[in-house]
Structures are given as C-alpha cells and as structure tokens.
Coordinates of N, CA, C and O in Angstrom, one line a residue:
X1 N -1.2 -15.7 3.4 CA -1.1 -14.2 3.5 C -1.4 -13.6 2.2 O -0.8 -13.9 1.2
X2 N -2.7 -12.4 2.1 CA -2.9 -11.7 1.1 C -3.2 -10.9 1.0 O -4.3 -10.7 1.5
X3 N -2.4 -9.6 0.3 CA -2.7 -8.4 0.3 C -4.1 -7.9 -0.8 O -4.3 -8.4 -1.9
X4 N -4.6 -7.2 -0.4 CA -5.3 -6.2 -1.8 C -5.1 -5.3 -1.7 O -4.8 -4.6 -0.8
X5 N -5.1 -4.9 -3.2 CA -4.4 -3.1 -3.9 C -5.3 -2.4 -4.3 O -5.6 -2.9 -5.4
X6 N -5.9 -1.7 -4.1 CA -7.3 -1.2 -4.6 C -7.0 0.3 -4.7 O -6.7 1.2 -3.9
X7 N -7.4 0.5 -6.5 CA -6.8 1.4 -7.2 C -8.5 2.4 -7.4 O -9.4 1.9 -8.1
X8 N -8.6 3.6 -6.7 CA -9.5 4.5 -8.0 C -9.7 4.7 -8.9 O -10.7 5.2 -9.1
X9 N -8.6 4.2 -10.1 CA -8.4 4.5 -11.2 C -7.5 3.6 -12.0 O -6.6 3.1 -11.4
X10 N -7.6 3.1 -13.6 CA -6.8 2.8 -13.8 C -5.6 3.5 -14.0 O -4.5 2.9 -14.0
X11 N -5.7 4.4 -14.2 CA -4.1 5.6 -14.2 C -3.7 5.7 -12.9 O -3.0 6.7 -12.9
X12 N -3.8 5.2 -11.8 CA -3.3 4.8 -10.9 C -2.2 3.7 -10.7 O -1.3 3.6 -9.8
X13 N -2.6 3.0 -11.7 CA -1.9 1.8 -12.0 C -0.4 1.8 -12.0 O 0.1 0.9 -11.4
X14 N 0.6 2.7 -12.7 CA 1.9 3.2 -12.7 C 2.9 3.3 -11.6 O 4.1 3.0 -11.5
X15 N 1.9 3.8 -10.7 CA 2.3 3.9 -9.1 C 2.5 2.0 -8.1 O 3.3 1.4 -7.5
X16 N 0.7 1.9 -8.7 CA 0.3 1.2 -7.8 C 1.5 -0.6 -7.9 O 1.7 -1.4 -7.0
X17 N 2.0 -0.5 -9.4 CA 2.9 -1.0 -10.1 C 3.9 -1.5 -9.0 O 4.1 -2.7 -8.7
X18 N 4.2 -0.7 -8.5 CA 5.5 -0.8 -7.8 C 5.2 -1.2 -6.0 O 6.1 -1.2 -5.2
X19 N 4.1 -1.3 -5.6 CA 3.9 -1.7 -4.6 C 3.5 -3.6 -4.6 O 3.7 -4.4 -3.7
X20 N 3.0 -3.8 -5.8 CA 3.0 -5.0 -6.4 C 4.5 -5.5 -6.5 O 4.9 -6.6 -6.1
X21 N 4.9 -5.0 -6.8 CA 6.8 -5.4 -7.3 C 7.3 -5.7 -5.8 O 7.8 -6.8 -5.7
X22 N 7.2 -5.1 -4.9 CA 7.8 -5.2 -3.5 C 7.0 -6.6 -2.7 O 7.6 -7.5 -2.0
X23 N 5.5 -6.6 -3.0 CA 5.3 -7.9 -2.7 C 4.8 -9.0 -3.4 O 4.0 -9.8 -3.0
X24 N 5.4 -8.9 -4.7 CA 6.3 -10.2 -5.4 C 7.6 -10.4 -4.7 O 8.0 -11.6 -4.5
X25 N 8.4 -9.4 -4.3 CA 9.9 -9.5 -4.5 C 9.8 -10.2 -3.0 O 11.0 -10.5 -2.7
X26 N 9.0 -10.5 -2.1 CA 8.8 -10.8 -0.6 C 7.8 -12.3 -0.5 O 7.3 -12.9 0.5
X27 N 7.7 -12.5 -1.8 CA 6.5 -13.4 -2.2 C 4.9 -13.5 -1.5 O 4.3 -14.5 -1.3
X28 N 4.6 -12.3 -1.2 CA 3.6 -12.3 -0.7 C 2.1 -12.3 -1.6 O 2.0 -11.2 -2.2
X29 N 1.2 -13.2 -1.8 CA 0.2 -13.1 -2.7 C -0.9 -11.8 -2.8 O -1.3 -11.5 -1.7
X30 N -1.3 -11.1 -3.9 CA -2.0 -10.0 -3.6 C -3.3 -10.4 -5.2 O -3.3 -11.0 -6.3
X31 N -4.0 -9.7 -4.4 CA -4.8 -9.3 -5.4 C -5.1 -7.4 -5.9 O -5.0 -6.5 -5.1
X32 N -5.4 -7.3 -7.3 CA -5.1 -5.9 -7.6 C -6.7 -5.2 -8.2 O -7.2 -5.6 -9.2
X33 N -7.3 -4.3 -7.6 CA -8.8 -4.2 -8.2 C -8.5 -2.9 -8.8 O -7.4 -2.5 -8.9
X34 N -9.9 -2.2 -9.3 CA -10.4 -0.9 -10.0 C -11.4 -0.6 -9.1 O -12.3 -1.0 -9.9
X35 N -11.9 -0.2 -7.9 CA -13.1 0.3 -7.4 C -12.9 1.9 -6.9 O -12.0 2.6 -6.4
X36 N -14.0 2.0 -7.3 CA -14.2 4.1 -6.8 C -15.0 4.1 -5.6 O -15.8 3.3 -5.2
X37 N -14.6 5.3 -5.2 CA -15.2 5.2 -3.9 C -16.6 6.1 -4.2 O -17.5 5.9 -3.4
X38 N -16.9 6.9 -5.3 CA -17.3 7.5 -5.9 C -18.5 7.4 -7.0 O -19.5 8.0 -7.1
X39 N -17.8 6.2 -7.9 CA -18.4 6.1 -8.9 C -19.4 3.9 -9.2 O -20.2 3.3 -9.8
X40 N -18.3 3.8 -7.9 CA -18.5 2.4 -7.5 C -18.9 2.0 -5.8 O -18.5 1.1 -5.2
X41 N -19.6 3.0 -5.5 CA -19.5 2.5 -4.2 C -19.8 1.6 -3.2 O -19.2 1.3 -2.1
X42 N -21.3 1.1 -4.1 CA -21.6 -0.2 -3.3 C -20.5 -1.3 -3.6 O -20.3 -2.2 -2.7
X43 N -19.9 -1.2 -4.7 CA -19.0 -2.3 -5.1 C -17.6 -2.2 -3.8 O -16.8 -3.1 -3.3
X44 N -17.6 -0.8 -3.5 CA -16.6 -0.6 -2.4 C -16.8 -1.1 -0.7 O -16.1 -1.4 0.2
X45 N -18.3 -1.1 -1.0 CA -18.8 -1.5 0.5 C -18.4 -2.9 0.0 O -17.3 -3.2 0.2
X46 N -19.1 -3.7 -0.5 CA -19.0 -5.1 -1.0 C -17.9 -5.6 -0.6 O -17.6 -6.2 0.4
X47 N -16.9 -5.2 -1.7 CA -15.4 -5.8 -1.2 C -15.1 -5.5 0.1 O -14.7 -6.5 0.6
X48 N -15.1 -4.4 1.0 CA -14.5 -4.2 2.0 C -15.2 -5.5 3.2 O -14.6 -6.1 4.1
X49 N -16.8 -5.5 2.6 CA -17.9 -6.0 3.5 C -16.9 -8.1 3.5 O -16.6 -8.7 4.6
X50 N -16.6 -8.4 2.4 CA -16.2 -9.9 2.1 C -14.7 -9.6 2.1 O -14.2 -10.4 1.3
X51 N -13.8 -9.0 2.4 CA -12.5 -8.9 2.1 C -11.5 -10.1 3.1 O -10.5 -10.7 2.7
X52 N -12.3 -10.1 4.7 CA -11.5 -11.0 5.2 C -12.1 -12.6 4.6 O -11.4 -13.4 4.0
X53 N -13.5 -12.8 5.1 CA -13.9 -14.0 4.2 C -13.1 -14.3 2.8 O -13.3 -15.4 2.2
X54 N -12.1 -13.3 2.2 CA -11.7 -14.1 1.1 C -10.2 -14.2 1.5 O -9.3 -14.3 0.7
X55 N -10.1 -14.2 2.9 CA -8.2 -14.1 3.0 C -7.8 -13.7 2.9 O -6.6 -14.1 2.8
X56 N -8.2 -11.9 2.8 CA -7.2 -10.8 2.8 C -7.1 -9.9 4.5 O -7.9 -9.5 5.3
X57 N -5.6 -10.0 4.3 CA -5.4 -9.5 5.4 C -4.6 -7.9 5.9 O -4.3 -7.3 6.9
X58 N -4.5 -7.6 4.6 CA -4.3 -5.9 4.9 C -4.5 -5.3 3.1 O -4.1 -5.8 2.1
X59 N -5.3 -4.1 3.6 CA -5.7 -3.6 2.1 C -5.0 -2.2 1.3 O -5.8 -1.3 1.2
X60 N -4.2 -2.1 0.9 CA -3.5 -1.0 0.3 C -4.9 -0.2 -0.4 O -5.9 -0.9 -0.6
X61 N -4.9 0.9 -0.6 CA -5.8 1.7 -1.2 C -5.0 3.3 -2.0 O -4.2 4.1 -1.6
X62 N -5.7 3.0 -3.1 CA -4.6 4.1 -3.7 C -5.3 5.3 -4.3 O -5.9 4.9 -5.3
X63 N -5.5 6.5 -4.2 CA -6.8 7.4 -4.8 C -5.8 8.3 -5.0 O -4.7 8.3 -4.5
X64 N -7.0 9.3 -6.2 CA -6.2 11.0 -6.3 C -7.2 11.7 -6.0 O -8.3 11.2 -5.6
X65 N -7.0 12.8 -6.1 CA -8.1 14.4 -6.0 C -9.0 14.1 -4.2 O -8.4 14.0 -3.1
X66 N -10.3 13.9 -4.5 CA -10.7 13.6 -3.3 C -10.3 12.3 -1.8 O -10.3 12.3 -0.6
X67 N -10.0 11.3 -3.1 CA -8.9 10.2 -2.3 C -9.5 9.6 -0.9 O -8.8 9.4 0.2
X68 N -11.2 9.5 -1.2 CA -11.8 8.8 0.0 C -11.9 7.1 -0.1 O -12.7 6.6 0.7
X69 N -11.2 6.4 -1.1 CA -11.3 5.2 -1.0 C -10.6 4.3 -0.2 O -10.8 3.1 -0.1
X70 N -9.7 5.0 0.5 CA -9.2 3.7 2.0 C -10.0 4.8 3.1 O -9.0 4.7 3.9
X71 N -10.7 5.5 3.6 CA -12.0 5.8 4.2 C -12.7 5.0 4.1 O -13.2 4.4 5.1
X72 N -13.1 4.8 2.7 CA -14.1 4.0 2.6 C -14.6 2.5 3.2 O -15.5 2.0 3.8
X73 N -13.2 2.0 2.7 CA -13.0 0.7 2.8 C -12.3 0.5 4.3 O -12.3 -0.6 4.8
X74 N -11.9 1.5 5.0 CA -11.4 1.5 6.2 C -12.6 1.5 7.2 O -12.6 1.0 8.3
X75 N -13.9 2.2 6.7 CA -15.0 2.4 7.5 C -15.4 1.4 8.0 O -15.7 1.2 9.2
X76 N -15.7 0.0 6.6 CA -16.4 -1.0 6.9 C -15.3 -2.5 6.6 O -15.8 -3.6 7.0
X77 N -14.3 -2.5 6.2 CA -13.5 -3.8 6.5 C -12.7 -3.7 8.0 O -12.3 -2.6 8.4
X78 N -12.6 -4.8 8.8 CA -12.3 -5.2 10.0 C -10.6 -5.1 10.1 O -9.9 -5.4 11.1
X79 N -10.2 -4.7 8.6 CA -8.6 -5.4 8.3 C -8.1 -3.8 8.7 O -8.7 -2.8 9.3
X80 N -6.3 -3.9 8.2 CA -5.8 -2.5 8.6 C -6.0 -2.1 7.1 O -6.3 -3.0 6.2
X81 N -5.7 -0.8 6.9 CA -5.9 -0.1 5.7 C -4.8 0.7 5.3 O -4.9 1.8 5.8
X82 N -3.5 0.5 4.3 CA -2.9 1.6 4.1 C -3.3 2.5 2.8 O -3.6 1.9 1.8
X83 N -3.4 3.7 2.9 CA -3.9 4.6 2.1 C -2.3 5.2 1.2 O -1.3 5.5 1.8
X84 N -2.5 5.2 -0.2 CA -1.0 5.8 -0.8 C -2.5 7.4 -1.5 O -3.5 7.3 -2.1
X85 N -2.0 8.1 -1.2 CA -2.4 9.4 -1.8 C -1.6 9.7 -3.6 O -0.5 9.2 -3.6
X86 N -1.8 10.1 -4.4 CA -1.8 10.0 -5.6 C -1.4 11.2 -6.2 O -2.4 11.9 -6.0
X87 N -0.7 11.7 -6.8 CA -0.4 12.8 -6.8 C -1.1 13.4 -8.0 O -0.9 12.9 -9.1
X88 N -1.8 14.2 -8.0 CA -3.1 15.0 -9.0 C -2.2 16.2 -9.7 O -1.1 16.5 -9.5
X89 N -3.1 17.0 -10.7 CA -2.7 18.0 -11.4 C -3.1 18.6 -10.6 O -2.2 19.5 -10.5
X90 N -4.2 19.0 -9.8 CA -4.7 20.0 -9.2 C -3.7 20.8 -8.1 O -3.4 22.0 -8.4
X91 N -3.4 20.4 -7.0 CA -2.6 20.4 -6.0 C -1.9 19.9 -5.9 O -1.6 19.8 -4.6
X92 N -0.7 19.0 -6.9 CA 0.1 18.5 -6.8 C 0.2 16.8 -5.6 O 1.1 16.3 -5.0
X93 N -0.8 16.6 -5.6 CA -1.1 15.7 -4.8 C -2.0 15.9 -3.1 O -2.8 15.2 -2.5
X94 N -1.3 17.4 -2.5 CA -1.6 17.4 -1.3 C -3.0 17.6 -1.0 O -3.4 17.8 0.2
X95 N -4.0 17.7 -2.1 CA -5.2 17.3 -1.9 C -5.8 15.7 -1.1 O -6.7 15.3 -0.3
X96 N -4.5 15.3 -2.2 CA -4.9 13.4 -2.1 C -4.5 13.4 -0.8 O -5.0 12.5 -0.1
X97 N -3.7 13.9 -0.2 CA -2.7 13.3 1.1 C -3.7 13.9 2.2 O -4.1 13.3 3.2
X98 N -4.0 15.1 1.8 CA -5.1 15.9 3.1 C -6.2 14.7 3.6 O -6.5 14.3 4.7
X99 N -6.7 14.3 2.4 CA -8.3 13.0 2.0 C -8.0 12.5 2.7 O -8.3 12.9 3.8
X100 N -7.1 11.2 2.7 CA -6.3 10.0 3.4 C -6.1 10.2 4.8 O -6.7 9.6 5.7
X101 N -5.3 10.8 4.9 CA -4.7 11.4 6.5 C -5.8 11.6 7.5 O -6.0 10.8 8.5
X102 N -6.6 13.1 7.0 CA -7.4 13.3 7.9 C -8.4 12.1 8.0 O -9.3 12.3 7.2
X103 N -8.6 11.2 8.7 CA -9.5 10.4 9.2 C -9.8 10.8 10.2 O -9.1 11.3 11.0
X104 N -11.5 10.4 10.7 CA -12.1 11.0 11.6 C -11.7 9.4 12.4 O -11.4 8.3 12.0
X105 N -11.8 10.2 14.0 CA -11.8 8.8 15.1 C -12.7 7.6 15.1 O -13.9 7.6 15.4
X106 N -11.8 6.5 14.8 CA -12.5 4.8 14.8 C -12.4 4.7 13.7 O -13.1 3.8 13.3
X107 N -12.0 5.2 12.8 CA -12.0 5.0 11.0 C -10.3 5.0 10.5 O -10.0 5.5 9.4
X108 N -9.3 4.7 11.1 CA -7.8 4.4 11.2 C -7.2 4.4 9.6 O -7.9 3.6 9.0
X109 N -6.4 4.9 8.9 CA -5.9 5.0 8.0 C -4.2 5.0 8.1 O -3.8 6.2 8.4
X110 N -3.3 4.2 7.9 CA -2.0 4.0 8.0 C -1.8 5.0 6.1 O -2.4 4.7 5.1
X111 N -0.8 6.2 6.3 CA -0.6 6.6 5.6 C 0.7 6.9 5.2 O 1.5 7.3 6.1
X112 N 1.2 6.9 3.5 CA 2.3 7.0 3.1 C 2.5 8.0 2.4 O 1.5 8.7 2.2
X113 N 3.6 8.3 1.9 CA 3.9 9.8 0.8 C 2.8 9.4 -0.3 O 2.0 8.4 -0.4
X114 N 3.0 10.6 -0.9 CA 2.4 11.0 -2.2 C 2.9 10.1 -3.2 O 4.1 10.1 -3.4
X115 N 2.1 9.0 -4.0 CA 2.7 8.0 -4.7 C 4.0 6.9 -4.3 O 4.8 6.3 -4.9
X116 N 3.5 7.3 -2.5 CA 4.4 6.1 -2.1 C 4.2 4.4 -2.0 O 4.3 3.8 -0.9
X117 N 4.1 3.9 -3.1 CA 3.7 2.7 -3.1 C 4.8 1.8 -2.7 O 4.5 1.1 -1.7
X118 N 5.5 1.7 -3.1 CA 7.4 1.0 -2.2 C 6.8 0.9 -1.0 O 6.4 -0.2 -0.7
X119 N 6.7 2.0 -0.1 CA 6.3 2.0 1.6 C 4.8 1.5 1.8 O 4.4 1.3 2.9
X120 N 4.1 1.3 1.0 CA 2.4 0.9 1.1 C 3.3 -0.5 1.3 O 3.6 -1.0 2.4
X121 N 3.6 -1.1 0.2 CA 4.2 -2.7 0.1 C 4.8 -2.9 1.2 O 4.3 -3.6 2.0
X122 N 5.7 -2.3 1.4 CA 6.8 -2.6 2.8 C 6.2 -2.5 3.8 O 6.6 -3.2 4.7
X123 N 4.9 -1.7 4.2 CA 4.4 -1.8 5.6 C 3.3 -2.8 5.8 O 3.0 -3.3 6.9
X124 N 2.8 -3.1 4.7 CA 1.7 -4.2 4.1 C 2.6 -5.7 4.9 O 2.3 -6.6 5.6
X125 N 3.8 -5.4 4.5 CA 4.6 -6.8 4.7 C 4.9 -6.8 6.3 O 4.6 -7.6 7.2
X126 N 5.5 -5.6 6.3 CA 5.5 -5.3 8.4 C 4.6 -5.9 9.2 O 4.9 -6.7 10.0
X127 N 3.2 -5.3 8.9 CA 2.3 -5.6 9.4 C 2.0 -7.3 9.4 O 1.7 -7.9 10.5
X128 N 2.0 -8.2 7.9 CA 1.8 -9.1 8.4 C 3.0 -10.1 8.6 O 2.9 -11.3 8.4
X129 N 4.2 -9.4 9.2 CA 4.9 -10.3 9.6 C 5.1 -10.1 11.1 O 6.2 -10.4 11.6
X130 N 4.1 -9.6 11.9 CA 3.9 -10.0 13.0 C 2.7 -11.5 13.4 O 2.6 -12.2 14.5
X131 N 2.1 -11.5 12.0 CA 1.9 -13.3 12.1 C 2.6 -14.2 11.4 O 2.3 -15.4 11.4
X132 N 3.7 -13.6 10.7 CA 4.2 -14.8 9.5 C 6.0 -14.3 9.5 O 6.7 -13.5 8.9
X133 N 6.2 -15.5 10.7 CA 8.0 -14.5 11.5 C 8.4 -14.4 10.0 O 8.6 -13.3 9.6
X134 N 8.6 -15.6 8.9 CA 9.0 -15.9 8.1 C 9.5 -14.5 6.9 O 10.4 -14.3 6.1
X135 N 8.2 -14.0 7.3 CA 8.3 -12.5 7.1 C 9.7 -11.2 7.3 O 10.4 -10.5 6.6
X136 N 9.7 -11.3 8.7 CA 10.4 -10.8 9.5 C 11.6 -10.7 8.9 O 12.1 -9.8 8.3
X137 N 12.3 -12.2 9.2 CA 13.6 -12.4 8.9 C 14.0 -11.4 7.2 O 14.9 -10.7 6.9
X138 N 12.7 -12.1 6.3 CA 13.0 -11.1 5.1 C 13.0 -9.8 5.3 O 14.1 -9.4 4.8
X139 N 12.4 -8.8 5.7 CA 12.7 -7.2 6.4 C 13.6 -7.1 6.5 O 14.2 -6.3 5.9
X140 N 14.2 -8.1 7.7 CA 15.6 -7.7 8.2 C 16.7 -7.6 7.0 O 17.6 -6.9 6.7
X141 N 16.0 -8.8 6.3 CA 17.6 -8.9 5.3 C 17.7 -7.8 4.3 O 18.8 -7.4 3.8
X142 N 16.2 -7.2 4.0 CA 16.2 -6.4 2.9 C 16.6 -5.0 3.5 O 17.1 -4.2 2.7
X143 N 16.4 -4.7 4.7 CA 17.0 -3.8 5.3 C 18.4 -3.5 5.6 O 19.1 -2.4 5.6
X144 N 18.7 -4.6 5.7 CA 20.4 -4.7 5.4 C 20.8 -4.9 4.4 O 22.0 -5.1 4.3
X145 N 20.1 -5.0 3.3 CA 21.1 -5.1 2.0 C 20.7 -3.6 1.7 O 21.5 -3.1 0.9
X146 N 19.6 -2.8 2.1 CA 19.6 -1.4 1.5 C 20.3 -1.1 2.7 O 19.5 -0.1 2.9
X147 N 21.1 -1.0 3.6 CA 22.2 -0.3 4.0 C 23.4 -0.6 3.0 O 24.0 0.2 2.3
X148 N 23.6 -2.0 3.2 CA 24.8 -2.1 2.2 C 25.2 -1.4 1.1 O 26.2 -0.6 0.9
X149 N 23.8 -1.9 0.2 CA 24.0 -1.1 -0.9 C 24.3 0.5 -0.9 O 24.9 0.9 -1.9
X150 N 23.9 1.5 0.0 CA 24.5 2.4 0.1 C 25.8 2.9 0.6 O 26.6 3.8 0.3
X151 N 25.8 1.9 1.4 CA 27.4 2.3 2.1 C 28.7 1.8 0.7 O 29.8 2.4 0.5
X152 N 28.2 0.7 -0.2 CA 29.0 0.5 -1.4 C 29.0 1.6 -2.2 O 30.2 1.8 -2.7
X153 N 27.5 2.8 -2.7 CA 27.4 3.6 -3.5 C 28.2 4.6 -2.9 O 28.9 5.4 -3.6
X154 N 28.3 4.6 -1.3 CA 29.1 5.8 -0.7 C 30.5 5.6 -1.3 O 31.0 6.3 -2.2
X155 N 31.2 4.5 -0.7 CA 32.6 4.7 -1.1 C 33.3 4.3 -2.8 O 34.4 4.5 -3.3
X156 N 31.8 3.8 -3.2 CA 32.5 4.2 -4.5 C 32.3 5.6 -4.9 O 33.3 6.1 -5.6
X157 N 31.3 6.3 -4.6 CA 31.0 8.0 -5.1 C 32.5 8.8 -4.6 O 33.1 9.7 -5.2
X158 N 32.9 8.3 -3.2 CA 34.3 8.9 -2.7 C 35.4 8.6 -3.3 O 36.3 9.4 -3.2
X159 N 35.6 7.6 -3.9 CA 36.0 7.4 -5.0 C 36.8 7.7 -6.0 O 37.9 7.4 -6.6
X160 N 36.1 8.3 -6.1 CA 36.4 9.3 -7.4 C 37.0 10.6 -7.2 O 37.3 11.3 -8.1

C-alpha cells in the first residue's frame, strides 16, 4: 500500500508535514514530490500517467492560489485523488478550496479543509482499507482512542 503527496510548492511542505505524520503513525508507505501543475506540467501528466505502474494507490494533492494540481493529476491518473486546498494570502485560502472542489463531471476530486492534511491522511487510509482490513481495525482503534482522549480532557476540564 502507497500513498503519494504531491505538493505545488515547497512552502507547502508545513502543512503537507502532517499528513505524512498520520501515515507514518498507520504505517502506511508514501512517497512525497514537488510538481506544479503550472510550472511543471508535463512532469504532472508523467507522474499521474506511471503512478499506478509504480504502486501507488491514492494520491493526496496539495496547491494554493489557483490549486489545479489534483485536477490535474485527477484528469489523467486512474487512482482516487484527494485534493488539501492551501490556505493563500490572497483570499485566505477560499481561492484554493473554490480550484479543488469545483471539478468538472468525470474528473472526481475528494476534498478536505483548508490545510487539512490530518483528514487528506485519514481518508487516504479509509480508502485503502477497504483492500487492506488490517487497515480498518487501525481506524477503529484510532477513532476510539480520539473519543477517549476527549471524554478524559472532558472530565478533567470539569474538574476543576
């Protein structure tokens, strides 16, 4: 099982950080690139064109401002695509999130908050733990320990 993270930018990287962290913490193997949808695009057709041939099986995509690079790569890879929108100086992000979202019909984009990379990882993992139960069972647990852990922060906050 292998994810790819595919960043617009390296200042993307901060965010994209933490979507990496969730599938380490799930042990799922990823690989992490730099392609623009913009400034690199044949390199974007490329990867999207060989992405399953290399064993990747769902592609996180992370852009700001115009934020057509899981478009991109959604147009021409066969895999699912989640898109994290990036939050810009311009518009506070809702530029990036408009890009992402609106996808035209047969071009599918699974989309998350504004610099939500936590939930890009976690649904990256959803998704492939409908082939790998092994998966599954970890969701569950991690879902129940973030209940726990709150219902502990509750009654200690009451607490007091």
């Amino acid at each position: 099982m292998k994810v790819a993270i595919v960043m617009g930018s390296n200042s993307d990287y901060p965010v994209v950080q933490k979507a990496e962290n969730i599938l380490k913490e799930f042990g799922v193997e990823y690989e992490t690139r730099i392609i623009s949808a913009h400034r690199t695009p044949r390199v974007a057709e490329e990867f999207a064109k060989t992405a399953e041939e290399k064993g990747i099986e769902v592609i996180i995509a992370a852009a700001g401002k115009a934020a057509h690079l899981a478009g991109v790569l959604a147009a021409t890879a066969p895999l699912p695509v989640i898109g994290i929108p990036m939050k810009s100086s311009t518009m506070d992000g809702l530029d990036s999130l408009l890009s992402v979202v609106q996808m035209p019909k047969g071009v599918p984009v699974a989309t998350v908050a504004i610099d939500g990379a936590e939930n890009a990882g976690l649904l990256a993992i959803q998704m492939l733990s409908i082939k790998y139960p092994e998966l599954r069972q970890k969701v569950k647990a991690y879902k129940t320990k973030m209940e726990e852990d709150i219902i502990a922060l509750d009654a200690a906050f009451n607490n007091n």
